[in-house]
Amino acid sequence: MVDVAQVLNAAGLTNPAVIEYVQEWADVTRPARIEVVSASDDARLLQEALDAGELEPAGEGLYYSQSYWKDTARSEERTIVATSDPEDKGVYNNWRHSDEIKPIVIGNMTGASEGKTMYVIPYLMSAPGSPLEEFAAGIELTDNRSVVLQMIRMARVGVETFNALADPDSFVRAVHVTGDLENLGQGTPEDKRYFVTVADERTILHFGSSYGGNALLGKIAHGLRQANWDGGASGKFLGEQYMLIAIHDKQTGKKYHIAGGFPSASGKTNLAMMVPPDALGDRYYVEFFGDDIAWMWVGDDGKLYGMNPEFGVFGVAIDTNEKTNPNALAAVQPKTGAIFTNTAYNVNTHETWWEGKTPDYPTDVTGWRDWKGGLISERPEAEQRNKEFVWAHPNCRFTSTMSNVPNESPDYNDPAGVPIDGIIYGGRTRDREPLIRAITDPAEGVYDGLTLGAEATAAAEGVAGQLRYDPMSMRPFLALPEGRYAQHFLNILDQLTDKPLFAHVNWFQRDADGGYLWPGYSENLRALLWMMDYREGRATGTQTPVGVVPTKEELNLDGLDIDDETIDQLLAIDVDRWKQEIELREAHLKQFRGLPQEIWDAHHRVAKALDDEV
Ligand code: SPV
Ligand code: MN
C-alpha cells in the first residue's frame, strides 16, 4: 500500500485535510502509485502519454487523442445530483438521496484503479484572490493521465496555487475513476456509469468515462453543478453556463461586458471568440473571457461582476473554420499544446481534420483515419467522401488554454472580475424569436431565461417549432430545484443598484425555403451593439409585448448586404405564434415547485400584453 502522507508531503501538499481525503479514496480505489501533479509537469506527462500511445503527435506541440467509441460525450441520463434532503429534488437535477447513490458509486469504484497511478490534481476555478476563491478550490483524483493533461489546460493546476489559498480546507473533493470502459454496459439497463455531485458534501464522484465533462471535474461538475449549489447555499453568487465577452468601442474608449446562455450547439464558442465584421473592425474589438462558464456576484459598487472560472477552452471542432471562428483556429496552431479528441487523423502527416474545417475533404485520403481509427481508404468508395459516413465524431473537440486565444481579454486574469452590462439568452428558433429583443424588467429577464430553449432538430424529436426547454442553458447543470434557483437569481438581482440589461437573441430565423435570414457569426455583433446603444439611451427601439426590438435605422448595418424586407422579417413579432408559445411556457413553468410569484407575474404580464395586441 502506498504511503499517502509521505507522497503528498514530498510533493509539498501538507494540509492534513487533503491527506485524509486522498487516503480515504486510495483505500477505495486501491491504486498502485500516487502522484501529485502541477502544470509544470505538463511536458513530462505529454511525453509519457506519447510513449504509452495514449496521445499521437498532431504537428509541433499538438496532440491527438481518440476516446473509447462508446465514450464520446457527456451523459445526461447518468448525471445525478445527490443530497441528504428530498426537498432538493427538482425537475431537471436528477436528484437522488446520497445514502442511496453513494454506496452504488463507491461499490463500482472499489478496487477499480488497481495497477494504475492515482494522480492528485490541486486546482483552482478562479483567478487567485477572487472574492469567490473559497468556492473555487478543488482536488481532483484521477487514474487517467489524459485527464490530467486536459485538466492542466482547463483549470489552474498546481500545488503552489493551492498552498497559497486563504482557506486551504475549503476544497471540493472530486474523485474520477475511469473504469473498464469496454465492460460498463453503456446505454444498457446494466449501465455502470455514474456521474454524481454530492452537492451538500461538496464531493464529486464520477465513474465510467474519460471524456470531457464526465472526467474533467473542474468544468461541469464543479464549475456548474457544485457552483449552482454553493451559489444558492451561500446566497453569494450565480454559477452559469454562459459565455463572457467585452465589446471595446475604440472611438469612445468604453468597454461593455456581456454574458450569455445558449443551449448546446447554438454557437456560444463562436460568439465569444468573435472577430468583428470588416466594416466595424476599425471601431470595435471583441475581447474573449470565456465560452462556457461564468460565475457572477454582487460587487461593492452595486454592479453585477463576473468572471470565467476556467483556464481553457474545450470547444466543439465540427464546423470550426476561418469564417466561423478564426480565433479558435489560431488557438490550435503548432506550439499551442492543444489536444484534439475524436477528430479525423492522418497517421502519415499527423494532420487533423473535421467536417466543416474546409469546404472539401482532404484531396488525398491516404493515411486518414476516422474518429474510430478506421482507414478512410479502406471504406467502399461511396462512403469515403459522404456526409452520412463522418470522418470526425459530431462531438469531437479541441482543448487549448485561454492564453492561446488571440482575443483573450487582458482583464481575464483580474481577480476583481468585470462589471456585467448585459445578459443575453439565445435560443435556436426558426420563426418566432426576432434577432434581438431587449427586456427591461429584471424579473421578466429571469422569466425569459427560464423559458429558454432550442427547437427540436428532427421531426422525430418533437413537434416542429416546439422547444426543448433549457432554463438559462442550465438544464443539465442544475443542482438546485428550479423554484429555489429562480428565487436565488432574483435575490442576486435585487441587491444590484445598477442592473444588467437582459435581451433575447436569435441567429437562426429561417425563410420559407429553410435558408437562414441572418448571416450570423461575426455579424451577430450588430445586435449586441444595438443592445448597448439601447442600454445607454442612444436607441429607443420599438416596444412590443415581448420586449423592445430595434428600429431598422438603429441597427448598424454598415457593410452588410441585406435587403429591407429581410430586416423587417428579422425584427417582426408574430403575435399568434407567441400566443401558442405562452401556452407551452405555462405548462413548462407549472412543473416547478415553489416558482416565485414574481416569475408568474412576469409570465402573466407578457401573456396579457400579447392578448391586448390587436
Ligand atoms: C457541454 O457539453 O456543455 C460542454 C462540454 O461544455 S462537457 O465539458 O463535456 O460537458
Ligand atoms: Mn458547455
XYZ file of C-alpha atoms and ligand atoms in Angstrom:
625
model
C 0.000 0.000 0.000
C 1.241 3.463 -0.868
C 2.224 5.760 1.992
C -0.137 8.600 1.083
C 1.125 11.107 3.662
C 4.701 10.597 2.552
C 3.917 11.077 -1.166
C 1.844 14.192 -0.525
C 4.321 15.712 1.903
C 7.181 15.113 -0.530
C 5.203 16.994 -3.189
C 4.550 19.893 -0.804
C 0.907 19.066 -0.053
C 0.959 19.088 3.722
C -2.615 20.072 4.541
C -3.973 17.278 6.822
C -7.486 17.604 5.298
C -6.012 16.841 1.877
C -4.013 13.880 3.172
C -7.090 12.458 4.860
C -9.162 12.871 1.692
C -6.594 11.210 -0.580
C -6.122 8.382 1.917
C -9.871 7.760 2.073
C -10.195 7.363 -1.702
C -6.928 5.490 -2.187
C -8.359 2.939 0.246
C -11.406 2.606 -2.027
C -9.840 2.620 -5.497
C -6.511 0.964 -4.496
C -4.084 2.484 -6.988
C -0.564 1.085 -7.315
C 1.013 4.543 -7.192
C 0.071 8.082 -6.217
C 1.480 11.139 -7.937
C 0.813 14.812 -7.212
C 0.756 16.943 -10.360
C 1.201 20.613 -11.200
C 1.042 22.423 -14.546
C 4.848 22.341 -14.605
C 4.641 18.557 -15.102
C 2.937 19.023 -18.460
C 5.921 18.338 -20.765
C 6.887 15.159 -18.903
C 3.326 13.856 -18.828
C 2.873 14.609 -22.545
C 5.982 12.589 -23.334
C 4.799 9.722 -21.147
C 1.402 9.783 -22.886
C 3.053 9.766 -26.333
C 5.320 6.878 -25.299
C 2.319 4.942 -23.985
C 0.315 5.565 -27.177
C -2.388 7.482 -25.297
C -1.648 10.510 -27.470
C -0.429 10.820 -31.067
C 1.606 13.739 -32.357
C -0.514 16.175 -34.409
C 2.133 18.679 -35.502
C 4.714 20.544 -33.450
C 3.379 20.878 -29.909
C -0.043 19.494 -30.899
C -1.628 16.227 -29.825
C -4.362 13.875 -30.915
C -6.363 11.509 -28.769
C -9.065 9.019 -29.539
C -11.531 8.014 -26.873
C -13.258 4.669 -26.493
C -16.060 4.671 -29.085
C -18.844 4.394 -26.510
C -17.351 7.252 -24.511
C -17.671 10.366 -26.644
C -19.893 12.811 -24.774
C -21.363 13.929 -21.509
C -24.167 11.609 -20.462
C -27.190 13.470 -19.094
C -29.109 10.369 -18.035
C -26.214 9.135 -15.915
C -25.588 12.502 -14.260
C -27.027 12.860 -10.798
C -27.222 15.473 -8.085
C -27.331 13.931 -4.631
C -28.031 15.478 -1.232
C -29.461 14.292 2.071
C -32.734 16.257 1.765
C -35.572 15.149 -0.562
C -36.679 18.816 -0.687
C -33.751 19.339 -3.072
C -35.376 17.275 -5.817
C -36.125 19.308 -8.923
C -37.477 18.524 -12.364
C -34.123 18.535 -14.130
C -31.488 17.883 -11.461
C -31.929 14.104 -11.482
C -31.866 14.116 -7.697
C -31.104 11.019 -5.621
C -30.618 10.613 -1.903
C -26.904 10.450 -1.173
C -27.429 7.479 1.191
C -28.801 5.559 -1.755
C -26.458 6.564 -4.563
C -23.103 6.908 -2.818
C -22.773 3.217 -1.902
C -23.504 2.285 -5.534
C -20.803 4.547 -6.992
C -18.344 3.646 -4.268
C -19.060 -0.018 -4.983
C -18.207 0.491 -8.649
C -15.066 2.420 -7.731
C -13.813 -0.188 -5.291
C -10.519 -1.592 -6.480
C -11.124 -0.029 -9.916
C -7.731 1.748 -10.024
C -5.715 -1.364 -9.207
C -2.388 -1.348 -11.038
C -2.866 2.280 -12.052
C -1.463 5.618 -10.891
C -3.767 7.896 -8.940
C -2.954 11.475 -9.922
C -3.690 14.151 -7.338
C -4.599 17.410 -9.105
C -4.920 20.537 -6.938
C -6.814 23.144 -8.973
C -8.496 26.497 -8.728
C -11.622 27.575 -10.661
C -10.925 31.312 -10.353
C -8.054 33.723 -10.540
C -6.128 33.620 -7.238
C -7.513 36.295 -4.945
C -11.009 36.245 -6.431
C -13.834 37.069 -3.991
C -15.167 33.601 -4.877
C -11.881 31.821 -4.181
C -13.369 29.905 -1.240
C -15.736 28.192 -3.693
C -13.125 27.661 -6.400
C -10.539 25.286 -4.964
C -10.674 21.591 -5.612
C -8.588 18.465 -5.653
C -9.321 16.016 -8.421
C -8.150 12.452 -8.055
C -7.994 10.609 -11.361
C -6.490 7.364 -12.575
C -6.159 8.688 -16.122
C -3.116 10.551 -17.477
C -5.016 12.072 -20.415
C -7.466 13.568 -17.957
C -4.541 15.192 -16.134
C -3.320 16.730 -19.398
C -6.789 18.056 -20.157
C -7.177 19.436 -16.616
C -3.847 21.277 -16.880
C -5.296 23.086 -19.904
C -8.766 23.689 -18.456
C -8.036 24.747 -14.865
C -5.302 26.476 -12.891
C -3.464 23.404 -11.675
C -0.661 23.477 -9.130
C 0.453 22.724 -5.603
C 1.730 26.274 -5.099
C -1.575 27.865 -6.060
C -3.360 25.519 -3.700
C -0.993 26.095 -0.793
C -1.415 29.861 -1.133
C -5.188 29.688 -0.556
C -6.609 31.806 2.246
C -8.666 28.809 3.409
C -6.884 25.587 2.416
C -9.611 23.430 3.998
C -12.333 24.701 1.680
C -11.904 22.488 -1.356
C -14.157 20.349 -3.491
C -13.400 16.665 -3.290
C -13.529 15.467 -6.880
C -12.955 11.779 -7.495
C -12.694 10.419 -11.002
C -12.273 6.729 -11.755
C -12.184 5.673 -15.409
C -13.397 2.113 -15.001
C -13.117 -0.676 -17.533
C -14.611 1.260 -20.452
C -15.153 -1.821 -22.578
C -17.275 -3.515 -19.932
C -19.526 -0.837 -18.480
C -22.725 -1.617 -20.378
C -23.029 1.951 -21.646
C -26.594 2.668 -22.682
C -27.959 -0.682 -21.424
C -30.048 -1.381 -18.300
C -26.813 -2.609 -16.669
C -25.021 0.685 -17.237
C -22.350 1.048 -14.532
C -21.555 4.706 -15.173
C -22.482 7.268 -12.538
C -21.610 10.955 -12.568
C -22.681 12.157 -9.162
C -22.288 15.531 -7.491
C -22.977 15.107 -3.782
C -23.682 18.806 -3.558
C -24.205 19.214 0.192
C -20.925 17.382 0.854
C -19.043 19.271 -1.878
C -17.970 15.881 -3.200
C -17.986 14.764 -6.828
C -17.898 11.060 -7.679
C -17.590 10.246 -11.378
C -17.181 6.674 -12.547
C -17.068 5.182 -16.024
C -15.724 7.660 -18.581
C -12.615 9.551 -19.547
C -14.380 12.100 -21.757
C -14.878 15.840 -21.289
C -17.168 16.945 -18.501
C -17.531 13.333 -17.334
C -13.869 13.320 -16.357
C -12.541 16.905 -16.120
C -14.263 17.580 -12.866
C -13.370 21.245 -12.526
C -15.522 22.076 -15.503
C -19.119 20.913 -15.499
C -19.289 19.141 -12.126
C -17.536 21.776 -10.020
C -17.763 24.865 -12.263
C -21.508 24.443 -12.845
C -23.281 21.844 -10.698
C -21.374 22.392 -7.460
C -21.251 26.143 -8.142
C -25.004 26.243 -8.704
C -25.435 24.644 -5.286
C -22.746 26.669 -3.495
C -24.040 29.901 -5.026
C -27.535 29.205 -3.756
C -26.483 27.854 -0.357
C -24.250 30.851 0.372
C -26.523 33.326 -1.418
C -23.350 34.841 -2.802
C -23.158 34.055 -6.495
C -24.553 32.572 -9.675
C -22.652 29.817 -11.489
C -23.998 29.690 -15.031
C -23.270 28.021 -18.356
C -22.638 31.417 -20.021
C -20.052 32.807 -22.370
C -18.495 36.140 -21.361
C -17.135 38.860 -23.645
C -16.313 42.551 -23.740
C -17.074 44.819 -26.675
C -14.476 47.554 -26.792
C -15.585 50.726 -28.581
C -12.228 52.184 -29.583
C -13.830 55.515 -30.509
C -15.308 56.234 -27.094
C -12.954 54.019 -25.083
C -15.912 52.286 -23.434
C -15.973 48.563 -22.756
C -19.258 46.709 -22.451
C -19.327 43.302 -20.825
C -21.950 40.801 -21.904
C -22.614 37.316 -20.539
C -24.946 34.887 -22.193
C -26.500 31.462 -22.061
C -27.255 29.354 -25.114
C -28.359 25.721 -25.254
C -25.693 23.348 -26.574
C -24.840 23.644 -30.257
C -26.093 27.216 -30.551
C -22.744 28.862 -31.285
C -21.551 30.020 -27.859
C -17.847 29.449 -28.583
C -18.037 31.185 -31.965
C -19.819 34.176 -30.445
C -17.320 34.515 -27.615
C -14.280 34.403 -29.903
C -15.843 36.753 -32.453
C -13.875 38.935 -34.823
C -15.990 41.976 -35.820
C -17.072 42.213 -39.474
C -14.630 44.207 -41.649
C -16.807 47.312 -41.812
C -16.943 47.564 -37.990
C -13.437 46.364 -37.191
C -11.852 49.821 -37.111
C -14.138 50.892 -34.329
C -14.931 47.743 -32.346
C -12.927 44.913 -30.869
C -14.351 41.901 -29.048
C -12.445 40.595 -26.039
C -12.823 36.971 -25.041
C -13.273 36.000 -21.394
C -14.814 32.576 -21.705
C -17.026 30.369 -23.837
C -18.768 28.114 -21.347
C -18.957 29.189 -17.705
C -19.423 32.469 -15.849
C -19.596 32.959 -12.108
C -21.295 36.226 -11.164
C -21.629 38.074 -7.882
C -22.697 41.411 -6.406
C -19.826 43.900 -6.318
C -19.310 46.514 -3.612
C -20.421 49.191 -6.086
C -23.818 47.523 -6.592
C -22.981 46.175 -10.033
C -23.030 42.541 -11.110
C -19.479 41.249 -11.528
C -18.467 38.207 -13.498
C -15.527 36.011 -14.358
C -14.759 32.803 -16.188
C -13.571 30.152 -13.706
C -11.949 28.085 -16.462
C -8.384 28.311 -17.733
C -9.003 26.937 -21.207
C -11.460 26.057 -23.907
C -12.925 22.633 -24.614
C -14.595 23.544 -27.881
C -16.543 21.564 -30.457
C -14.307 21.262 -33.521
C -17.013 20.493 -36.125
C -17.628 23.496 -38.407
C -14.784 25.488 -36.898
C -13.129 27.293 -39.807
C -11.732 30.656 -40.923
C -15.194 32.125 -41.355
C -16.981 30.730 -38.307
C -14.149 31.113 -35.818
C -10.669 32.220 -36.911
C -9.605 32.775 -33.298
C -10.334 29.142 -32.426
C -8.188 28.011 -35.350
C -5.394 30.259 -34.115
C -5.697 28.676 -30.663
C -4.857 25.243 -32.087
C -1.870 26.200 -34.238
C 1.506 24.442 -33.752
C 3.237 25.024 -30.389
C -0.023 25.847 -28.573
C -0.055 22.481 -26.786
C -3.622 21.933 -27.988
C -5.147 18.454 -27.833
C -7.640 17.248 -30.450
C -10.054 14.499 -29.456
C -12.039 12.293 -31.849
C -11.352 14.328 -34.984
C -10.053 12.503 -38.065
C -6.269 11.988 -38.002
C -3.675 11.329 -40.671
C -1.152 8.775 -39.480
C 1.429 9.830 -42.093
C 1.219 13.624 -41.967
C -0.137 13.929 -38.383
C -2.784 16.400 -39.582
C -6.269 16.554 -38.075
C -9.499 17.230 -39.948
C -13.178 17.531 -39.110
C -16.334 18.166 -41.108
C -16.592 21.881 -41.798
C -12.875 22.619 -41.251
C -12.514 23.066 -45.013
C -15.280 23.115 -47.647
C -13.941 19.910 -49.215
C -12.484 16.714 -47.856
C -8.692 16.358 -47.939
C -7.797 15.630 -51.578
C -5.787 12.500 -50.842
C -7.361 10.038 -48.412
C -4.066 8.190 -47.876
C -3.249 7.832 -44.193
C -6.523 9.326 -42.958
C -8.271 7.541 -40.134
C -11.793 8.404 -38.941
C -12.500 9.084 -35.271
C -12.881 5.370 -34.574
C -9.492 4.641 -36.131
C -10.780 3.112 -39.381
C -8.794 3.936 -42.520
C -10.869 6.027 -44.936
C -9.052 4.367 -47.847
C -10.429 1.005 -46.760
C -14.034 2.171 -46.901
C -16.101 1.445 -50.016
C -15.538 4.293 -52.475
C -19.123 5.590 -51.989
C -18.551 6.016 -48.235
C -15.238 7.857 -48.391
C -16.464 11.362 -49.103
C -20.040 11.157 -47.961
C -21.650 13.231 -45.205
C -23.526 10.205 -43.907
C -20.267 8.447 -43.119
C -18.493 11.006 -40.999
C -14.750 11.268 -40.544
C -14.895 13.096 -37.216
C -17.292 12.480 -34.324
C -20.010 15.186 -34.090
C -18.774 15.972 -30.548
C -15.061 15.978 -31.439
C -13.190 18.638 -29.515
C -10.116 20.787 -29.229
C -8.627 21.680 -25.857
C -6.454 24.770 -25.615
C -5.623 27.246 -22.863
C -7.195 30.709 -22.754
C -3.838 32.328 -23.430
C -3.736 30.732 -26.902
C -6.907 32.548 -27.982
C -5.803 35.727 -29.796
C -8.645 37.898 -28.479
C -8.252 36.787 -24.853
C -9.085 39.814 -22.723
C -6.228 41.485 -20.857
C -8.654 41.535 -17.905
C -9.303 37.791 -17.957
C -6.973 37.107 -15.001
C -8.155 40.061 -12.925
C -9.449 38.627 -9.621
C -11.831 41.591 -9.320
C -13.822 40.325 -12.333
C -15.615 42.673 -14.715
C -18.938 44.547 -14.417
C -21.693 42.878 -16.455
C -23.729 45.289 -18.594
C -25.893 42.748 -20.316
C -27.152 39.189 -20.068
C -28.389 37.529 -23.232
C -30.256 34.303 -23.817
C -30.134 32.772 -27.241
C -32.414 30.079 -28.460
C -32.467 28.308 -31.741
C -35.845 29.076 -33.251
C -36.864 29.209 -36.874
C -39.671 31.718 -36.794
C -40.941 33.338 -33.615
C -37.943 34.958 -31.985
C -36.658 38.222 -33.515
C -32.956 38.911 -33.991
C -32.926 40.661 -30.626
C -35.434 41.919 -28.088
C -34.359 43.802 -25.003
C -36.108 43.036 -21.711
C -36.078 45.916 -19.281
C -37.739 44.326 -16.273
C -35.313 42.070 -14.347
C -37.976 39.519 -13.331
C -39.016 39.313 -16.983
C -35.352 38.723 -17.783
C -35.216 35.786 -15.377
C -38.549 34.569 -16.778
C -37.064 34.740 -20.269
C -34.085 32.683 -19.134
C -36.323 30.082 -17.526
C -38.231 29.663 -20.794
C -35.126 29.456 -22.987
C -34.984 26.515 -25.330
C -33.854 25.145 -28.620
C -36.102 23.786 -31.294
C -36.159 20.050 -31.801
C -33.830 19.496 -34.728
C -35.531 16.495 -36.291
C -39.257 15.877 -36.510
C -38.731 12.646 -34.612
C -37.508 14.558 -31.561
C -40.648 16.603 -31.174
C -43.276 18.826 -32.747
C -41.880 21.328 -35.258
C -41.475 24.737 -33.643
C -41.779 23.332 -30.130
C -38.874 23.988 -27.844
C -36.880 21.643 -25.723
C -36.753 23.982 -22.768
C -33.349 24.535 -21.230
C -33.689 27.044 -18.375
C -30.833 29.556 -18.558
C -28.999 26.845 -20.593
C -28.571 25.119 -17.212
C -30.894 22.150 -17.679
C -28.116 19.521 -17.367
C -26.229 21.527 -14.728
C -28.833 22.494 -12.156
C -28.125 21.263 -8.659
C -30.856 23.389 -7.076
C -34.532 22.673 -7.697
C -35.881 25.182 -10.233
C -38.068 27.236 -7.881
C -35.214 27.830 -5.468
C -32.842 28.561 -8.333
C -35.189 31.209 -9.731
C -35.576 32.808 -6.294
C -31.802 32.866 -5.833
C -31.362 34.527 -9.231
C -33.931 37.191 -8.303
C -32.258 37.731 -4.910
C -28.914 38.436 -6.565
C -30.554 40.895 -8.984
C -32.421 42.581 -6.117
C -29.150 43.501 -4.470
C -27.884 45.367 -7.529
C -28.260 49.119 -7.795
C -27.065 49.057 -11.414
C -28.632 46.011 -13.025
C -27.559 44.421 -16.305
C -29.958 44.696 -19.231
C -31.443 41.396 -20.372
C -32.034 40.519 -24.009
C -33.056 37.520 -26.031
C -31.237 36.906 -29.300
C -31.875 34.511 -32.159
C -29.438 33.995 -35.021
C -31.452 31.156 -36.537
C -34.597 32.538 -38.213
C -35.400 30.803 -41.494
C -37.182 31.784 -44.676
C -39.881 29.661 -46.322
C -37.212 27.601 -48.095
C -35.371 26.839 -44.869
C -32.476 29.236 -45.526
C -31.152 31.393 -42.692
C -32.358 35.012 -42.769
C -29.412 36.354 -40.784
C -25.780 35.694 -41.765
C -24.713 35.050 -38.166
C -21.151 34.664 -36.862
C -19.283 37.984 -36.805
C -22.414 39.847 -37.918
C -24.028 38.987 -34.567
C -22.020 41.870 -33.133
C -24.555 44.250 -34.735
C -27.362 43.013 -32.475
C -25.182 43.358 -29.377
C -24.146 46.900 -30.342
C -27.812 47.861 -30.545
C -28.375 46.296 -27.124
C -25.687 48.504 -25.603
C -26.990 51.563 -27.504
C -30.386 50.870 -26.004
C -28.955 50.440 -22.516
C -27.136 53.769 -22.828
C -30.155 55.609 -24.226
C -28.722 56.103 -27.719
C -31.501 53.956 -29.171
C -35.161 53.757 -28.195
C -36.369 50.818 -30.257
C -39.987 49.742 -30.592
C -41.894 48.401 -27.617
C -43.632 45.084 -28.288
C -45.487 42.746 -25.901
C -42.329 40.672 -25.534
C -39.718 43.378 -25.218
C -38.092 46.175 -27.190
C -36.872 45.456 -30.711
C -34.547 47.733 -32.697
C -35.960 50.000 -35.361
C -34.410 49.335 -38.750
C -32.493 52.605 -38.598
C -30.998 51.833 -35.195
C -29.372 48.609 -36.289
C -25.861 49.246 -37.613
C -25.863 47.516 -40.989
C -22.741 49.167 -42.455
C -21.104 46.909 -44.990
C -23.801 44.257 -44.717
C -25.638 43.256 -47.851
C -29.151 42.522 -46.610
C -32.473 43.712 -48.000
C -35.137 45.720 -46.201
C -37.714 43.015 -46.334
C -35.420 40.529 -44.620
C -34.652 43.022 -41.878
C -38.370 43.600 -41.354
C -38.865 39.891 -41.011
C -35.931 39.563 -38.593
C -37.410 42.213 -36.304
C -41.079 41.239 -36.531
C -43.189 39.797 -33.709
C -45.721 37.177 -34.774
C -48.349 37.607 -32.059
C -50.231 34.413 -32.915
C -47.104 32.273 -32.733
C -46.230 33.948 -29.443
C -49.642 33.161 -28.005
C -49.070 29.488 -28.782
C -45.700 29.691 -27.088
C -47.245 31.232 -23.965
C -49.413 28.133 -23.534
C -46.380 25.875 -23.763
C -44.459 28.068 -21.325
C -47.271 27.845 -18.836
C -47.109 24.047 -18.871
C -43.303 24.169 -18.630
C -43.282 26.525 -15.641
C -46.062 24.663 -13.824
C -43.724 21.726 -13.354
C -41.540 23.753 -10.998
C -42.347 23.578 -7.326
C -42.180 26.895 -5.493
C -41.609 29.080 -8.520
C -41.502 32.667 -7.205
C -44.649 34.739 -7.661
C -42.517 37.381 -9.428
C -41.872 34.897 -12.237
C -45.585 34.080 -12.561
C -46.361 37.799 -12.537
C -43.854 38.326 -15.363
C -45.441 35.472 -17.313
C -48.933 36.883 -16.870
C -47.803 40.391 -17.841
C -46.314 39.132 -21.097
C -49.378 36.943 -21.781
C -51.709 39.895 -21.184
C -49.667 42.224 -23.361
C -49.981 39.674 -26.182
C -53.735 39.362 -25.610
C -54.090 43.156 -25.689
C -52.350 43.325 -29.045
C -54.866 43.571 -31.871
C -21.103 20.892 -22.700
O -21.481 19.779 -23.043
O -21.895 21.822 -22.485
C -19.664 21.126 -22.566
C -18.764 20.013 -22.811
O -19.285 22.218 -22.293
S -18.541 18.972 -21.477
O -17.494 19.531 -20.633
O -18.102 17.662 -21.970
O -19.754 18.848 -20.738
Mn -20.966 23.728 -22.062
